[in-house]
Amino acid sequence: MKLLVVGSGGREHAIAKKLIESKGVEKVFVAPGNDGMLSEGIELVDIAISEHSKLIDFAKKEAIAWTFVGPDDALAAGIVDAFESVGLVAFGPRKNASELEWSKDFAKSIMKKYGVPTARYETFSDFAAAKAYIEEEGAPIVVKADGLALGKGVVVAETVEEAVAAAQDMLLDNKFGDSGARVVIEECLSGEEFSLFAFVNGEDFYLMPTAQDHKRAFDGDKGPNTGGMGAYAPVPHLPAGVVEQAVTEIIQPVLKGMIAEGRPYLGILYAGLMLTVEGPKVIEFNARFGDPETQVILPRLTSDFAENITDLLEGKAPAFTWLEEGVTLGVVVASKGYPLDYEKGVLLPEKTSGEVETYYAGTKRNAAQALVSNGGRVYMLVTTQENVPQAQEIIYQQLRNQDTTGLFYRTDIGNKAIQ
Ligand code: AMP
Ligand code: GLY
């Protein structure tokens, strides 16, 4: 069987790698992918994720069994619906189900309607009304662009002035285009954040190990928000019963709600949660795998990934099995300056082998065929060990031996698990 993965980052590298390891998968194409992914059985296809008709033509020509959609913008643009309309199979929610991610107002309204615990909120398209609400509520307060904004549309404001400025950027100054034409303003929650992922078909869902991302650029959760600088799975220090509580209070009602709304969910549901004193509450839903969480979750899958997804797509109960022992931890290496301006073309270290796996994101081969940086997040080193300190030891030892000139990484990935 031949498969197609849509996307280009470390997440898609991890998906493609797991799929090519599956029995009966002879080739995995990735569109557009990145040069670092190239390996036995994984091929790149030079088609952008927005070019649905070209992707469809390719899938037909190559007799692709099904297509795995990685990124949020492809789902929001209705790529799954486009494939379905010509009788092709794509794994991911349809446009109307992925609205859980591409409209924060929609996600909040579903949560409100179906009683899912989340921060109190109001939605505004009028700046004066938003400003009045912020002044009435006081700070800290959170201002979010309604639509997709590459992870940059959320401002956790410490002061009323900062919150008003954020609302002004979005509603008056059009800083996020259409995505900021409406804003969700919500209560600031506090607690530890973690991610809960599930493979979903309608009301049926199959949980993955819990994971924790590190969104800020620098050590100690300082600096600007990024796409994610490192992750580990599972999160060993979550109190007993938290996942069960999240299942009954969050996952089950939202999936039932989506069916009741005529938007049955098929694909991966990613719940970004905060463990508050009142229990887990939803920070956001995403309609896809997380990056970099995927790179630490999928290595723990011990069942046949392609067979599991095929079963899910055919309405059968897939037999997912996971590594029970130890922890998988990964550190992202990014271009110096990311998430702001950065240089490209930095020569990258050799791919690791053995107990440390390298997943590639922003990379390409230069004219001399050397692998160089070509994006913000460049690669990620991942290992599975008995515990977090051992995994940190192995990854950071490897990183100290690599020439990371022009690049940077956080040195505290996983520390929350050992404090
Ligand atoms: P997002 O882009 O939705 O993932 O949000 C980025 C980050 O903002 C989250 O990872 C949280 O750390 C923070 N955040 C979002 N919503 C809230 C909230 N209601 N209270 C506190 N922090 C929040
Ligand atoms: N890890 C954050 C995200 O994928 O949105």
PDB file of N, CA and C in Angstrom, residues 32-123:
ATOM      1  N   PRO A  32       4.571  18.940   1.066  1.00  0.00           N
ATOM      2  CA  PRO A  32       5.810  18.946   0.298  1.00  0.00           C
ATOM      3  C   PRO A  32       6.982  18.331   1.065  1.00  0.00           C
ATOM      4  N   GLY A  33       6.848  18.089   2.376  1.00  0.00           N
ATOM      5  CA  GLY A  33       7.934  17.519   3.181  1.00  0.00           C
ATOM      6  C   GLY A  33       9.132  18.448   3.264  1.00  0.00           C
ATOM      7  N   ASN A  34      10.245  17.923   3.773  1.00  0.00           N
ATOM      8  CA  ASN A  34      11.512  18.672   3.745  1.00  0.00           C
ATOM      9  C   ASN A  34      12.620  17.655   3.525  1.00  0.00           C
ATOM     10  N   ASP A  35      13.756  18.142   2.996  1.00  0.00           N
ATOM     11  CA  ASP A  35      14.797  17.222   2.511  1.00  0.00           C
ATOM     12  C   ASP A  35      15.337  16.294   3.596  1.00  0.00           C
ATOM     13  N   GLY A  36      15.304  16.745   4.873  1.00  0.00           N
ATOM     14  CA  GLY A  36      15.818  15.906   5.946  1.00  0.00           C
ATOM     15  C   GLY A  36      15.029  14.606   6.130  1.00  0.00           C
ATOM     16  N   MET A  37      13.799  14.579   5.646  1.00  0.00           N
ATOM     17  CA  MET A  37      12.943  13.387   5.829  1.00  0.00           C
ATOM     18  C   MET A  37      13.321  12.238   4.922  1.00  0.00           C
ATOM     19  N   LEU A  38      13.986  12.568   3.810  1.00  0.00           N
ATOM     20  CA  LEU A  38      14.255  11.555   2.789  1.00  0.00           C
ATOM     21  C   LEU A  38      14.975  10.362   3.381  1.00  0.00           C
ATOM     22  N   SER A  39      14.419   9.198   3.202  1.00  0.00           N
ATOM     23  CA  SER A  39      15.091   7.978   3.648  1.00  0.00           C
ATOM     24  C   SER A  39      14.393   6.816   2.962  1.00  0.00           C
ATOM     25  N   GLU A  40      14.869   5.634   3.209  1.00  0.00           N
ATOM     26  CA  GLU A  40      14.315   4.419   2.600  1.00  0.00           C
ATOM     27  C   GLU A  40      12.784   4.422   2.677  1.00  0.00           C
ATOM     28  N   GLY A  41      12.134   4.486   1.562  1.00  0.00           N
ATOM     29  CA  GLY A  41      10.670   4.388   1.531  1.00  0.00           C
ATOM     30  C   GLY A  41       9.929   5.706   1.660  1.00  0.00           C
ATOM     31  N   ILE A  42      10.628   6.786   2.091  1.00  0.00           N
ATOM     32  CA  ILE A  42       9.948   8.090   2.218  1.00  0.00           C
ATOM     33  C   ILE A  42      10.410   8.994   1.063  1.00  0.00           C
ATOM     34  N   GLU A  43       9.441   9.439   0.269  1.00  0.00           N
ATOM     35  CA  GLU A  43       9.759  10.303  -0.881  1.00  0.00           C
ATOM     36  C   GLU A  43       9.025  11.616  -0.772  1.00  0.00           C
ATOM     37  N   LEU A  44       9.617  12.674  -1.304  1.00  0.00           N
ATOM     38  CA  LEU A  44       8.971  13.988  -1.270  1.00  0.00           C
ATOM     39  C   LEU A  44       8.221  14.239  -2.573  1.00  0.00           C
ATOM     40  N   VAL A  45       7.127  14.999  -2.452  1.00  0.00           N
ATOM     41  CA  VAL A  45       6.335  15.384  -3.619  1.00  0.00           C
ATOM     42  C   VAL A  45       6.257  16.907  -3.602  1.00  0.00           C
ATOM     43  N   ASP A  46       6.618  17.533  -4.701  1.00  0.00           N
ATOM     44  CA  ASP A  46       6.705  18.987  -4.716  1.00  0.00           C
ATOM     45  C   ASP A  46       5.339  19.622  -4.992  1.00  0.00           C
ATOM     46  N   ILE A  47       4.421  19.460  -4.046  1.00  0.00           N
ATOM     47  CA  ILE A  47       3.092  20.084  -4.165  1.00  0.00           C
ATOM     48  C   ILE A  47       2.796  20.746  -2.823  1.00  0.00           C
ATOM     49  N   ALA A  48       2.356  22.015  -2.868  1.00  0.00           N
ATOM     50  CA  ALA A  48       2.057  22.733  -1.630  1.00  0.00           C
ATOM     51  C   ALA A  48       0.771  22.201  -1.003  1.00  0.00           C
ATOM     52  N   ILE A  49       0.638  22.384   0.313  1.00  0.00           N
ATOM     53  CA  ILE A  49      -0.552  21.845   0.995  1.00  0.00           C
ATOM     54  C   ILE A  49      -1.840  22.525   0.529  1.00  0.00           C
ATOM     55  N   SER A  50      -1.724  23.719  -0.038  1.00  0.00           N
ATOM     56  CA  SER A  50      -2.935  24.436  -0.463  1.00  0.00           C
ATOM     57  C   SER A  50      -3.409  23.991  -1.852  1.00  0.00           C
ATOM     58  N   GLU A  51      -2.591  23.212  -2.559  1.00  0.00           N
ATOM     59  CA  GLU A  51      -2.939  22.826  -3.935  1.00  0.00           C
ATOM     60  C   GLU A  51      -3.734  21.516  -3.945  1.00  0.00           C
ATOM     61  N   HIS A  52      -4.991  21.635  -3.515  1.00  0.00           N
ATOM     62  CA  HIS A  52      -5.805  20.426  -3.335  1.00  0.00           C
ATOM     63  C   HIS A  52      -5.954  19.613  -4.619  1.00  0.00           C
ATOM     64  N   SER A  53      -6.197  20.306  -5.738  1.00  0.00           N
ATOM     65  CA  SER A  53      -6.460  19.514  -6.948  1.00  0.00           C
ATOM     66  C   SER A  53      -5.197  18.796  -7.412  1.00  0.00           C
ATOM     67  N   LYS A  54      -4.033  19.420  -7.223  1.00  0.00           N
ATOM     68  CA  LYS A  54      -2.785  18.722  -7.593  1.00  0.00           C
ATOM     69  C   LYS A  54      -2.541  17.521  -6.666  1.00  0.00           C
ATOM     70  N   LEU A  55      -2.856  17.711  -5.389  1.00  0.00           N
ATOM     71  CA  LEU A  55      -2.688  16.594  -4.439  1.00  0.00           C
ATOM     72  C   LEU A  55      -3.628  15.446  -4.807  1.00  0.00           C
ATOM     73  N   ILE A  56      -4.841  15.807  -5.194  1.00  0.00           N
ATOM     74  CA  ILE A  56      -5.830  14.791  -5.590  1.00  0.00           C
ATOM     75  C   ILE A  56      -5.347  14.049  -6.839  1.00  0.00           C
ATOM     76  N   ASP A  57      -4.851  14.797  -7.833  1.00  0.00           N
ATOM     77  CA  ASP A  57      -4.346  14.153  -9.061  1.00  0.00           C
ATOM     78  C   ASP A  57      -3.209  13.195  -8.723  1.00  0.00           C
ATOM     79  N   PHE A  58      -2.338  13.655  -7.819  1.00  0.00           N
ATOM     80  CA  PHE A  58      -1.201  12.813  -7.433  1.00  0.00           C
ATOM     81  C   PHE A  58      -1.696  11.534  -6.748  1.00  0.00           C
ATOM     82  N   ALA A  59      -2.633  11.702  -5.820  1.00  0.00           N
ATOM     83  CA  ALA A  59      -3.146  10.543  -5.071  1.00  0.00           C
ATOM     84  C   ALA A  59      -3.799   9.533  -6.013  1.00  0.00           C
ATOM     85  N   LYS A  60      -4.487  10.055  -7.029  1.00  0.00           N
ATOM     86  CA  LYS A  60      -5.121   9.145  -8.017  1.00  0.00           C
ATOM     87  C   LYS A  60      -4.053   8.436  -8.836  1.00  0.00           C
ATOM     88  N   LYS A  61      -3.103   9.213  -9.342  1.00  0.00           N
ATOM     89  CA  LYS A  61      -2.066   8.658 -10.227  1.00  0.00           C
ATOM     90  C   LYS A  61      -1.267   7.561  -9.513  1.00  0.00           C
ATOM     91  N   GLU A  62      -0.972   7.786  -8.234  1.00  0.00           N
ATOM     92  CA  GLU A  62      -0.141   6.834  -7.488  1.00  0.00           C
ATOM     93  C   GLU A  62      -0.961   5.765  -6.773  1.00  0.00           C
ATOM     94  N   ALA A  63      -2.287   5.797  -6.947  1.00  0.00           N
ATOM     95  CA  ALA A  63      -3.181   4.857  -6.261  1.00  0.00           C
ATOM     96  C   ALA A  63      -2.891   4.834  -4.754  1.00  0.00           C
ATOM     97  N   ILE A  64      -2.905   6.033  -4.167  1.00  0.00           N
ATOM     98  CA  ILE A  64      -2.667   6.172  -2.725  1.00  0.00           C
ATOM     99  C   ILE A  64      -3.863   5.579  -1.963  1.00  0.00           C
ATOM    100  N   ALA A  65      -3.592   4.731  -0.969  1.00  0.00           N
ATOM    101  CA  ALA A  65      -4.687   4.089  -0.227  1.00  0.00           C
ATOM    102  C   ALA A  65      -5.434   5.122   0.619  1.00  0.00           C
ATOM    103  N   TRP A  66      -4.715   5.948   1.352  1.00  0.00           N
ATOM    104  CA  TRP A  66      -5.317   7.077   2.054  1.00  0.00           C
ATOM    105  C   TRP A  66      -4.248   8.120   2.357  1.00  0.00           C
ATOM    106  N   THR A  67      -4.723   9.331   2.649  1.00  0.00           N
ATOM    107  CA  THR A  67      -3.836  10.470   2.857  1.00  0.00           C
ATOM    108  C   THR A  67      -3.961  10.941   4.289  1.00  0.00           C
ATOM    109  N   PHE A  68      -2.835  11.159   4.957  1.00  0.00           N
ATOM    110  CA  PHE A  68      -2.835  11.637   6.337  1.00  0.00           C
ATOM    111  C   PHE A  68      -2.561  13.139   6.304  1.00  0.00           C
ATOM    112  N   VAL A  69      -3.489  13.933   6.839  1.00  0.00           N
ATOM    113  CA  VAL A  69      -3.331  15.391   6.783  1.00  0.00           C
ATOM    114  C   VAL A  69      -2.729  15.891   8.097  1.00  0.00           C
ATOM    115  N   GLY A  70      -1.556  16.531   8.021  1.00  0.00           N
ATOM    116  CA  GLY A  70      -0.873  17.021   9.216  1.00  0.00           C
ATOM    117  C   GLY A  70      -1.363  18.371   9.713  1.00  0.00           C
ATOM    118  N   PRO A  71      -1.284  19.432   8.905  1.00  0.00           N
ATOM    119  CA  PRO A  71      -1.451  20.793   9.422  1.00  0.00           C
ATOM    120  C   PRO A  71      -2.886  21.327   9.493  1.00  0.00           C
ATOM    121  N   ASP A  72      -3.082  22.266  10.412  1.00  0.00           N
ATOM    122  CA  ASP A  72      -4.394  22.877  10.655  1.00  0.00           C
ATOM    123  C   ASP A  72      -4.929  23.657   9.455  1.00  0.00           C
ATOM    124  N   ASP A  73      -4.040  24.407   8.757  1.00  0.00           N
ATOM    125  CA  ASP A  73      -4.570  25.247   7.672  1.00  0.00           C
ATOM    126  C   ASP A  73      -5.120  24.401   6.524  1.00  0.00           C
ATOM    127  N   ALA A  74      -4.532  23.220   6.307  1.00  0.00           N
ATOM    128  CA  ALA A  74      -5.057  22.334   5.259  1.00  0.00           C
ATOM    129  C   ALA A  74      -6.468  21.857   5.637  1.00  0.00           C
ATOM    130  N   LEU A  75      -6.646  21.510   6.908  1.00  0.00           N
ATOM    131  CA  LEU A  75      -7.973  21.048   7.369  1.00  0.00           C
ATOM    132  C   LEU A  75      -8.988  22.179   7.277  1.00  0.00           C
ATOM    133  N   ALA A  76      -8.561  23.369   7.713  1.00  0.00           N
ATOM    134  CA  ALA A  76      -9.470  24.523   7.699  1.00  0.00           C
ATOM    135  C   ALA A  76      -9.864  24.899   6.272  1.00  0.00           C
ATOM    136  N   ALA A  77      -8.978  24.595   5.323  1.00  0.00           N
ATOM    137  CA  ALA A  77      -9.285  24.902   3.918  1.00  0.00           C
ATOM    138  C   ALA A  77     -10.133  23.804   3.278  1.00  0.00           C
ATOM    139  N   GLY A  78     -10.490  22.776   4.056  1.00  0.00           N
ATOM    140  CA  GLY A  78     -11.405  21.750   3.542  1.00  0.00           C
ATOM    141  C   GLY A  78     -10.745  20.682   2.690  1.00  0.00           C
ATOM    142  N   ILE A  79      -9.493  20.359   2.989  1.00  0.00           N
ATOM    143  CA  ILE A  79      -8.793  19.359   2.161  1.00  0.00           C
ATOM    144  C   ILE A  79      -9.464  17.983   2.251  1.00  0.00           C
ATOM    145  N   VAL A  80      -9.981  17.633   3.420  1.00  0.00           N
ATOM    146  CA  VAL A  80     -10.613  16.322   3.578  1.00  0.00           C
ATOM    147  C   VAL A  80     -11.895  16.254   2.746  1.00  0.00           C
ATOM    148  N   ASP A  81     -12.669  17.331   2.776  1.00  0.00           N
ATOM    149  CA  ASP A  81     -13.895  17.399   1.971  1.00  0.00           C
ATOM    150  C   ASP A  81     -13.550  17.288   0.472  1.00  0.00           C
ATOM    151  N   ALA A  82     -12.448  17.969   0.073  1.00  0.00           N
ATOM    152  CA  ALA A  82     -12.057  17.940  -1.350  1.00  0.00           C
ATOM    153  C   ALA A  82     -11.710  16.512  -1.774  1.00  0.00           C
ATOM    154  N   PHE A  83     -10.952  15.809  -0.950  1.00  0.00           N
ATOM    155  CA  PHE A  83     -10.611  14.417  -1.270  1.00  0.00           C
ATOM    156  C   PHE A  83     -11.877  13.566  -1.340  1.00  0.00           C
ATOM    157  N   GLU A  84     -12.741  13.721  -0.323  1.00  0.00           N
ATOM    158  CA  GLU A  84     -13.970  12.914  -0.284  1.00  0.00           C
ATOM    159  C   GLU A  84     -14.857  13.158  -1.501  1.00  0.00           C
ATOM    160  N   SER A  85     -14.852  14.397  -1.984  1.00  0.00           N
ATOM    161  CA  SER A  85     -15.756  14.735  -3.091  1.00  0.00           C
ATOM    162  C   SER A  85     -15.374  13.997  -4.378  1.00  0.00           C
ATOM    163  N   VAL A  86     -14.148  13.484  -4.444  1.00  0.00           N
ATOM    164  CA  VAL A  86     -13.772  12.691  -5.632  1.00  0.00           C
ATOM    165  C   VAL A  86     -13.556  11.219  -5.268  1.00  0.00           C
ATOM    166  N   GLY A  87     -14.077  10.830  -4.111  1.00  0.00           N
ATOM    167  CA  GLY A  87     -14.033   9.416  -3.729  1.00  0.00           C
ATOM    168  C   GLY A  87     -12.707   8.963  -3.136  1.00  0.00           C
ATOM    169  N   LEU A  88     -11.844   9.912  -2.738  1.00  0.00           N
ATOM    170  CA  LEU A  88     -10.572   9.544  -2.101  1.00  0.00           C
ATOM    171  C   LEU A  88     -10.713   9.628  -0.579  1.00  0.00           C
ATOM    172  N   VAL A  89      -9.830   8.932   0.112  1.00  0.00           N
ATOM    173  CA  VAL A  89      -9.912   8.892   1.575  1.00  0.00           C
ATOM    174  C   VAL A  89      -8.781   9.729   2.183  1.00  0.00           C
ATOM    175  N   ALA A  90      -9.151  10.636   3.075  1.00  0.00           N
ATOM    176  CA  ALA A  90      -8.138  11.421   3.796  1.00  0.00           C
ATOM    177  C   ALA A  90      -8.446  11.328   5.279  1.00  0.00           C
ATOM    178  N   PHE A  91      -7.392  11.144   6.080  1.00  0.00           N
ATOM    179  CA  PHE A  91      -7.574  11.034   7.533  1.00  0.00           C
ATOM    180  C   PHE A  91      -7.412  12.409   8.168  1.00  0.00           C
ATOM    181  N   GLY A  92      -8.510  12.876   8.749  1.00  0.00           N
ATOM    182  CA  GLY A  92      -8.546  14.197   9.377  1.00  0.00           C
ATOM    183  C   GLY A  92      -9.989  14.638   9.388  1.00  0.00           C
ATOM    184  N   PRO A  93     -10.348  15.613  10.237  1.00  0.00           N
ATOM    185  CA  PRO A  93     -11.735  16.077  10.259  1.00  0.00           C
ATOM    186  C   PRO A  93     -12.084  16.909   9.023  1.00  0.00           C
ATOM    187  N   ARG A  94     -13.355  16.838   8.641  1.00  0.00           N
ATOM    188  CA  ARG A  94     -13.838  17.717   7.577  1.00  0.00           C
ATOM    189  C   ARG A  94     -13.769  19.163   8.059  1.00  0.00           C
ATOM    190  N   LYS A  95     -13.960  20.078   7.106  1.00  0.00           N
ATOM    191  CA  LYS A  95     -13.880  21.505   7.432  1.00  0.00           C
ATOM    192  C   LYS A  95     -14.827  21.868   8.586  1.00  0.00           C
ATOM    193  N   ASN A  96     -16.050  21.352   8.537  1.00  0.00           N
ATOM    194  CA  ASN A  96     -17.014  21.763   9.564  1.00  0.00           C
ATOM    195  C   ASN A  96     -16.704  21.176  10.942  1.00  0.00           C
ATOM    196  N   ALA A  97     -15.933  20.073  10.974  1.00  0.00           N
ATOM    197  CA  ALA A  97     -15.532  19.522  12.283  1.00  0.00           C
ATOM    198  C   ALA A  97     -14.237  20.180  12.766  1.00  0.00           C
ATOM    199  N   SER A  98     -13.364  20.539  11.817  1.00  0.00           N
ATOM    200  CA  SER A  98     -12.104  21.178  12.237  1.00  0.00           C
ATOM    201  C   SER A  98     -12.332  22.623  12.677  1.00  0.00           C
ATOM    202  N   GLU A  99     -13.576  23.099  12.566  1.00  0.00           N
ATOM    203  CA  GLU A  99     -13.880  24.443  13.085  1.00  0.00           C
ATOM    204  C   GLU A  99     -13.577  24.526  14.583  1.00  0.00           C
ATOM    205  N   LEU A 100     -13.544  23.370  15.244  1.00  0.00           N
ATOM    206  CA  LEU A 100     -13.136  23.341  16.666  1.00  0.00           C
ATOM    207  C   LEU A 100     -11.774  24.003  16.848  1.00  0.00           C
ATOM    208  N   GLU A 101     -10.946  23.951  15.811  1.00  0.00           N
ATOM    209  CA  GLU A 101      -9.653  24.636  15.885  1.00  0.00           C
ATOM    210  C   GLU A 101      -9.661  25.992  15.188  1.00  0.00           C
ATOM    211  N   TRP A 102     -10.284  26.076  14.015  1.00  0.00           N
ATOM    212  CA  TRP A 102     -10.109  27.320  13.249  1.00  0.00           C
ATOM    213  C   TRP A 102     -11.030  28.463  13.672  1.00  0.00           C
ATOM    214  N   SER A 103     -11.952  28.198  14.580  1.00  0.00           N
ATOM    215  CA  SER A 103     -12.675  29.315  15.199  1.00  0.00           C
ATOM    216  C   SER A 103     -12.727  29.099  16.704  1.00  0.00           C
ATOM    217  N   LYS A 104     -12.058  29.972  17.427  1.00  0.00           N
ATOM    218  CA  LYS A 104     -12.069  29.840  18.890  1.00  0.00           C
ATOM    219  C   LYS A 104     -13.463  30.136  19.423  1.00  0.00           C
ATOM    220  N   ASP A 105     -14.180  31.028  18.739  1.00  0.00           N
ATOM    221  CA  ASP A 105     -15.545  31.327  19.168  1.00  0.00           C
ATOM    222  C   ASP A 105     -16.427  30.091  19.020  1.00  0.00           C
ATOM    223  N   PHE A 106     -16.274  29.365  17.896  1.00  0.00           N
ATOM    224  CA  PHE A 106     -17.051  28.139  17.710  1.00  0.00           C
ATOM    225  C   PHE A 106     -16.715  27.121  18.809  1.00  0.00           C
ATOM    226  N   ALA A 107     -15.408  26.947  19.053  1.00  0.00           N
ATOM    227  CA  ALA A 107     -14.997  25.972  20.080  1.00  0.00           C
ATOM    228  C   ALA A 107     -15.588  26.342  21.436  1.00  0.00           C
ATOM    229  N   LYS A 108     -15.542  27.626  21.757  1.00  0.00           N
ATOM    230  CA  LYS A 108     -16.076  28.054  23.061  1.00  0.00           C
ATOM    231  C   LYS A 108     -17.587  27.827  23.117  1.00  0.00           C
ATOM    232  N   SER A 109     -18.273  28.091  22.004  1.00  0.00           N
ATOM    233  CA  SER A 109     -19.729  27.940  22.033  1.00  0.00           C
ATOM    234  C   SER A 109     -20.111  26.462  22.185  1.00  0.00           C
ATOM    235  N   ILE A 110     -19.334  25.576  21.558  1.00  0.00           N
ATOM    236  CA  ILE A 110     -19.595  24.133  21.734  1.00  0.00           C
ATOM    237  C   ILE A 110     -19.356  23.748  23.204  1.00  0.00           C
ATOM    238  N   MET A 111     -18.275  24.269  23.765  1.00  0.00           N
ATOM    239  CA  MET A 111     -17.966  23.926  25.166  1.00  0.00           C
ATOM    240  C   MET A 111     -19.059  24.425  26.103  1.00  0.00           C
ATOM    241  N   LYS A 112     -19.526  25.636  25.821  1.00  0.00           N
ATOM    242  CA  LYS A 112     -20.580  26.213  26.669  1.00  0.00           C
ATOM    243  C   LYS A 112     -21.850  25.355  26.568  1.00  0.00           C
ATOM    244  N   LYS A 113     -22.222  25.043  25.310  1.00  0.00           N
ATOM    245  CA  LYS A 113     -23.472  24.307  25.068  1.00  0.00           C
ATOM    246  C   LYS A 113     -23.445  22.908  25.694  1.00  0.00           C
ATOM    247  N   TYR A 114     -22.272  22.257  25.645  1.00  0.00           N
ATOM    248  CA  TYR A 114     -22.207  20.875  26.123  1.00  0.00           C
ATOM    249  C   TYR A 114     -21.514  20.742  27.487  1.00  0.00           C
ATOM    250  N   GLY A 115     -21.363  21.865  28.171  1.00  0.00           N
ATOM    251  CA  GLY A 115     -20.915  21.816  29.565  1.00  0.00           C
ATOM    252  C   GLY A 115     -19.473  21.384  29.770  1.00  0.00           C
ATOM    253  N   VAL A 116     -18.600  21.714  28.823  1.00  0.00           N
ATOM    254  CA  VAL A 116     -17.183  21.340  28.944  1.00  0.00           C
ATOM    255  C   VAL A 116     -16.434  22.436  29.715  1.00  0.00           C
ATOM    256  N   PRO A 117     -15.692  22.048  30.767  1.00  0.00           N
ATOM    257  CA  PRO A 117     -15.019  23.074  31.565  1.00  0.00           C
ATOM    258  C   PRO A 117     -13.942  23.843  30.792  1.00  0.00           C
ATOM    259  N   THR A 118     -14.057  25.162  30.797  1.00  0.00           N
ATOM    260  CA  THR A 118     -13.108  26.039  30.100  1.00  0.00           C
ATOM    261  C   THR A 118     -13.201  27.425  30.731  1.00  0.00           C
ATOM    262  N   ALA A 119     -12.312  28.328  30.335  1.00  0.00           N
ATOM    263  CA  ALA A 119     -12.327  29.684  30.898  1.00  0.00           C
ATOM    264  C   ALA A 119     -13.604  30.422  30.475  1.00  0.00           C
ATOM    265  N   ARG A 120     -14.172  31.206  31.388  1.00  0.00           N
ATOM    266  CA  ARG A 120     -15.309  32.081  31.101  1.00  0.00           C
ATOM    267  C   ARG A 120     -14.909  33.050  29.995  1.00  0.00           C
ATOM    268  N   TYR A 121     -15.845  33.401  29.083  1.00  0.00           N
ATOM    269  CA  TYR A 121     -15.438  34.234  27.945  1.00  0.00           C
ATOM    270  C   TYR A 121     -16.584  35.044  27.363  1.00  0.00           C
ATOM    271  N   GLU A 122     -16.231  36.001  26.521  1.00  0.00           N
ATOM    272  CA  GLU A 122     -17.185  36.681  25.634  1.00  0.00           C
ATOM    273  C   GLU A 122     -16.477  36.890  24.300  1.00  0.00           C
ATOM    274  N   THR A 123     -17.252  36.955  23.219  1.00  0.00           N
ATOM    275  CA  THR A 123     -16.668  37.185  21.884  1.00  0.00           C
ATOM    276  C   THR A 123     -17.096  38.573  21.387  1.00  0.00           C
TER     277      THR A 123
END
